[in-house]
DNA sequence: TTAATATGATACCATTTGGTATCTCGTCAA
DNA sequence: TTGACGAGATACCAAATGGTATCATATTAA
């Protein structure tokens, strides 16, 4: 069913959203990500795990280092979910249009 | 400023996302929303408060009832945030294009 | 080989979160 | 006027969450 819950959950924390922005340009190891925050490496690692569970990043091992990479298809499920509301907005606009037309008569 | 945190937080709970889907077609009172869930009205009310804090719904009083309405501009901040990654994807595609061209030489 | 380094894993803690129960306050109707 | 009804508010509880400290493991380098 491709549950979007882990994705929405992952995006709910500001630190995790900052990590994602940070990973736009370059892949980073856990230590590199942790340098940018005022918290322990262990805490950052937890955030990275949540991001991975949400399908937002993938991890590539290279020797003793783990490079975290932003997933190109990361936000597709969110966009899909948001699209459930598109027809609604259209209907609202139609209602408005009808009301205006009726008003003009 | 326009902090997106309350919005992301509001969307992180599956019950709240279901409420939003439910409100697409019609405005509903707290009791009406609560009918659709296996939890107390008080719990539903809490969810509605979080949704309101996130700017996702507005509440209109009518007598002793409160009608909850989906906010038309609800998802704009999320779309804005997601757009921060658009240039990144473009750059990735450019990289890919360059690599292919170099490969073709 | 041995020490330093990058990460994994786990136990633990305080706070937040999602939920119930309960009481109070307006508003509507008999 | 007097209940009944819809909603607000608060106290309380269990579980999830974000964080630290600490120890173990694997890899690199001297």
Coordinates of C-alpha atoms (C1' of nucleotides) in Angstrom, one line a residue:
Chain A
X1 CA 0.0 0.0 0.0
X2 CA 3.0 2.3 0.3
X3 CA 2.1 3.8 3.7
X4 CA 3.1 7.5 3.8
X5 CA 3.2 7.5 7.6
X6 CA 7.0 6.9 8.0
X7 CA 7.5 9.7 5.4
X8 CA 5.2 12.2 7.2
X9 CA 6.7 11.3 10.5
X10 CA 10.3 11.8 9.2
X11 CA 9.4 15.3 8.0
X12 CA 7.8 16.3 11.3
X13 CA 11.1 17.2 13.0
X14 CA 13.0 20.4 12.1
X15 CA 16.4 18.8 12.6
X16 CA 15.5 16.1 10.1
X17 CA 14.3 18.7 7.6
X18 CA 17.5 20.6 8.0
X19 CA 19.5 17.4 7.4
X20 CA 17.6 16.9 4.1
X21 CA 18.4 20.5 3.0
X22 CA 22.0 19.8 4.0
X23 CA 22.1 16.7 1.8
X24 CA 20.9 18.5 -1.3
X25 CA 24.3 19.2 -2.7
X26 CA 26.5 16.5 -1.3
X27 CA 26.4 13.1 0.3
X28 CA 27.7 13.1 3.9
X29 CA 28.9 10.7 6.5
X30 CA 27.2 10.7 9.9
X31 CA 30.1 12.5 11.5
X32 CA 29.9 15.2 8.8
X33 CA 26.2 15.7 9.4
X34 CA 26.7 15.8 13.2
X35 CA 29.3 18.6 12.9
X36 CA 26.5 20.9 11.9
X37 CA 24.3 20.3 14.9
X38 CA 24.6 20.9 18.6
X39 CA 23.9 17.3 19.6
X40 CA 25.7 14.0 19.8
X41 CA 26.5 11.8 16.9
X42 CA 24.2 9.2 18.3
X43 CA 21.3 11.6 18.2
X44 CA 22.0 12.5 14.6
X45 CA 22.3 8.8 13.8
X46 CA 18.8 8.3 15.2
X47 CA 17.5 11.0 12.9
X48 CA 19.2 9.5 9.9
X49 CA 17.5 6.2 10.7
X50 CA 14.1 7.8 10.8
X51 CA 14.9 9.5 7.5
X52 CA 15.9 6.2 6.0
X53 CA 12.7 4.5 7.3
X54 CA 10.8 7.3 5.6
X55 CA 12.5 6.5 2.3
X56 CA 14.1 10.0 2.2
X57 CA 17.7 8.9 2.2
X58 CA 19.8 5.9 1.3
X59 CA 23.0 4.8 2.9
X60 CA 26.1 3.7 1.0
X61 CA 28.9 2.0 2.9
X62 CA 32.4 2.9 1.9
X63 CA 35.1 1.4 4.2
X64 CA 34.2 2.3 7.7
X65 CA 32.2 5.3 6.6
X66 CA 28.6 5.5 5.7
X67 CA 27.5 8.1 3.1
X68 CA 24.0 9.3 3.4
X69 CA 22.4 10.3 0.1
X70 CA 19.1 12.2 -0.6
X71 CA 16.7 9.9 -2.4
X72 CA 15.6 11.4 -5.7
X73 CA 12.0 10.0 -5.4
X74 CA 11.8 11.0 -1.8
X75 CA 8.8 13.3 -2.0
X76 CA 6.6 11.5 -4.5
X77 CA 4.3 10.0 -1.8
X78 CA 3.7 13.4 -0.3
X79 CA 2.9 14.9 -3.7
X80 CA 0.5 12.0 -4.3
X81 CA -1.2 12.6 -1.0
X82 CA -1.5 16.3 -1.6
X83 CA -3.1 15.6 -5.0
X84 CA -6.1 14.0 -3.2
X85 CA -7.1 17.6 -2.5
X86 CA -6.8 18.9 -6.0
X87 CA -10.2 17.8 -7.2
X88 CA -11.6 19.4 -4.0
X89 CA -10.2 22.8 -4.8
X90 CA -11.5 22.5 -8.4
X91 CA -15.0 21.8 -7.0
X92 CA -14.8 24.7 -4.7
X93 CA -13.9 27.0 -7.6
X94 CA -16.8 25.6 -9.6
X95 CA -19.1 26.4 -6.7
X96 CA -17.8 29.9 -6.5
X97 CA -18.2 30.3 -10.3
X98 CA -21.8 29.1 -10.1
X99 CA -22.6 31.4 -7.2
X100 CA -21.2 34.3 -9.1
X101 CA -23.1 33.5 -12.2
X102 CA -26.3 33.0 -10.3
X103 CA -25.6 36.3 -8.6
X104 CA -25.2 38.0 -12.0
X105 CA -28.6 37.0 -13.2
Chain B
X1 CA 9.2 33.6 8.9
X2 CA 6.0 31.6 8.5
X3 CA 7.4 28.6 10.4
X4 CA 6.2 25.4 8.7
X5 CA 6.7 23.4 11.9
X6 CA 3.1 23.4 13.1
X7 CA 2.0 22.3 9.6
X8 CA 4.4 19.4 9.4
X9 CA 3.6 18.4 12.9
X10 CA -0.2 18.5 12.1
X11 CA 0.3 16.2 9.1
X12 CA 2.4 13.7 11.0
X13 CA -0.6 11.9 12.5
X14 CA -2.7 9.5 10.4
X15 CA -5.9 10.4 12.2
X16 CA -5.4 14.1 11.4
X17 CA -4.7 13.3 7.8
X18 CA -7.9 11.3 7.7
X19 CA -9.8 14.2 9.1
X20 CA -8.5 16.5 6.4
X21 CA -9.6 14.0 3.7
X22 CA -13.0 13.9 5.4
X23 CA -13.3 17.7 5.3
X24 CA -12.7 17.9 1.6
X25 CA -16.3 17.8 0.7
X26 CA -18.2 19.3 3.6
X27 CA -17.7 21.3 6.7
X28 CA -18.3 19.3 9.9
X29 CA -18.9 19.8 13.6
X30 CA -16.6 18.2 16.1
X31 CA -19.3 15.6 16.9
X32 CA -19.7 14.8 13.3
X33 CA -16.0 14.2 12.8
X34 CA -15.9 12.2 16.0
X35 CA -18.6 9.8 14.8
X36 CA -16.1 8.5 12.2
X37 CA -13.4 7.5 14.7
X38 CA -13.2 5.1 17.5
X39 CA -12.1 7.7 20.1
X40 CA -13.7 10.2 22.3
X41 CA -14.9 13.6 21.2
X42 CA -12.3 15.2 23.4
X43 CA -9.5 13.4 21.6
X44 CA -10.9 14.5 18.2
X45 CA -11.1 18.0 19.5
X46 CA -7.4 17.9 20.3
X47 CA -6.6 16.8 16.8
X48 CA -8.7 19.6 15.4
X49 CA -6.8 22.1 17.6
X50 CA -3.5 20.8 16.2
X51 CA -4.9 21.1 12.6
X52 CA -6.0 24.6 13.4
X53 CA -2.6 25.5 14.8
X54 CA -1.1 24.2 11.5
X55 CA -3.3 26.5 9.5
X56 CA -5.0 23.5 7.9
X57 CA -8.5 24.3 9.1
X58 CA -10.6 27.2 10.3
X59 CA -13.4 27.0 12.8
X60 CA -16.7 28.8 12.3
X61 CA -19.1 29.1 15.2
X62 CA -22.8 28.7 14.5
X63 CA -25.0 28.7 17.6
X64 CA -23.6 26.1 20.0
X65 CA -21.9 24.2 17.1
X66 CA -18.5 24.7 15.6
X67 CA -18.0 24.0 12.0
X68 CA -14.5 23.0 10.9
X69 CA -13.6 23.9 7.4
X70 CA -10.6 22.9 5.3
X71 CA -8.3 25.9 4.6
X72 CA -7.9 26.5 0.8
X73 CA -4.3 27.7 1.3
X74 CA -3.5 24.9 3.6
X75 CA -0.7 23.2 1.8
X76 CA 1.1 26.2 0.3
X77 CA 3.9 26.2 2.9
X78 CA 4.6 22.5 2.3
X79 CA 4.8 23.0 -1.5
X80 CA 7.1 26.0 -0.8
X81 CA 9.4 23.8 1.3
X82 CA 9.4 21.0 -1.2
X83 CA 10.4 23.5 -3.9
X84 CA 13.8 24.0 -2.1
X85 CA 14.7 20.7 -3.6
X86 CA 13.7 21.4 -7.2
X87 CA 17.0 23.1 -8.2
X88 CA 18.8 20.1 -6.6
X89 CA 17.0 17.6 -8.8
X90 CA 17.7 19.8 -11.8
X91 CA 21.4 19.9 -11.0
X92 CA 21.4 16.1 -10.6
X93 CA 19.8 15.8 -14.0
X94 CA 22.4 18.1 -15.5
X95 CA 25.2 16.0 -13.9
X96 CA 23.6 12.9 -15.5
X97 CA 23.4 14.7 -18.9
X98 CA 27.0 15.7 -18.7
X99 CA 28.1 12.2 -17.8
X100 CA 26.2 10.7 -20.7
X101 CA 27.6 13.3 -23.2
X102 CA 31.1 12.7 -22.0
X103 CA 30.5 9.0 -22.3
X104 CA 29.3 9.4 -25.9
X105 CA 32.5 11.1 -27.0
Chain C
dT1 C1' 50.3 -5.6 15.6
dT2 C1' 48.2 -1.8 17.8
dA3 C1' 46.1 2.4 18.3
dA4 C1' 42.9 5.7 16.5
dT5 C1' 38.7 6.4 14.0
dA6 C1' 33.8 5.8 12.2
dT7 C1' 30.0 3.7 13.2
dG8 C1' 26.5 0.4 15.6
dA9 C1' 23.8 -0.8 19.7
dT10 C1' 21.8 -0.4 24.0
dA11 C1' 20.3 1.4 28.4
dC12 C1' 18.5 5.2 30.4
dC13 C1' 16.1 9.9 31.1
dA14 C1' 12.9 13.9 30.4
dT15 C1' 9.5 15.7 27.6
dT16 C1' 5.9 15.4 24.2
dT17 C1' 2.0 13.1 22.5
dG18 C1' -2.4 10.7 21.9
dG19 C1' -5.8 9.3 24.6
dT20 C1' -9.6 9.1 28.6
dA21 C1' -12.5 10.9 32.3
dT22 C1' -14.7 14.6 34.2
dC23 C1' -16.4 19.1 35.1
dT24 C1' -18.0 23.5 33.4
dC25 C1' -20.1 26.8 30.2
dG26 C1' -23.3 28.3 26.5
dT27 C1' -27.2 27.5 23.6
dC28 C1' -31.5 25.4 22.1
dA29 C1' -36.0 23.4 23.0
dA30 C1' -39.9 21.7 25.8
Chain D
dT1 C1' -37.4 28.0 33.5
dT2 C1' -35.3 23.9 33.1
dG3 C1' -33.2 20.2 31.1
dA4 C1' -30.6 18.4 27.2
dC5 C1' -27.0 18.9 24.1
dG6 C1' -22.6 20.7 21.8
dA7 C1' -18.4 22.2 23.0
dG8 C1' -14.3 24.0 26.1
dA9 C1' -11.0 22.9 29.7
dT10 C1' -8.3 20.4 32.8
dA11 C1' -6.2 16.6 35.2
dC12 C1' -4.3 12.5 34.5
dC13 C1' -2.0 8.2 32.2
dA14 C1' 0.7 5.2 29.0
dA15 C1' 3.5 5.2 25.1
dA16 C1' 6.4 7.5 21.8
dT17 C1' 10.1 10.7 21.0
dG18 C1' 14.5 13.2 21.2
dG19 C1' 18.3 13.3 23.6
dT20 C1' 22.7 11.5 26.4
dA21 C1' 26.1 8.2 28.0
dT22 C1' 28.5 4.2 27.3
dC23 C1' 30.3 0.1 25.4
dA24 C1' 31.1 -3.0 21.3
dT25 C1' 32.7 -3.7 16.5
dA26 C1' 35.0 -3.0 12.2
dT27 C1' 38.3 -0.6 9.5
dT28 C1' 42.3 2.3 8.7
dA29 C1' 46.9 3.8 9.6
dA30 C1' 51.3 4.1 12.2

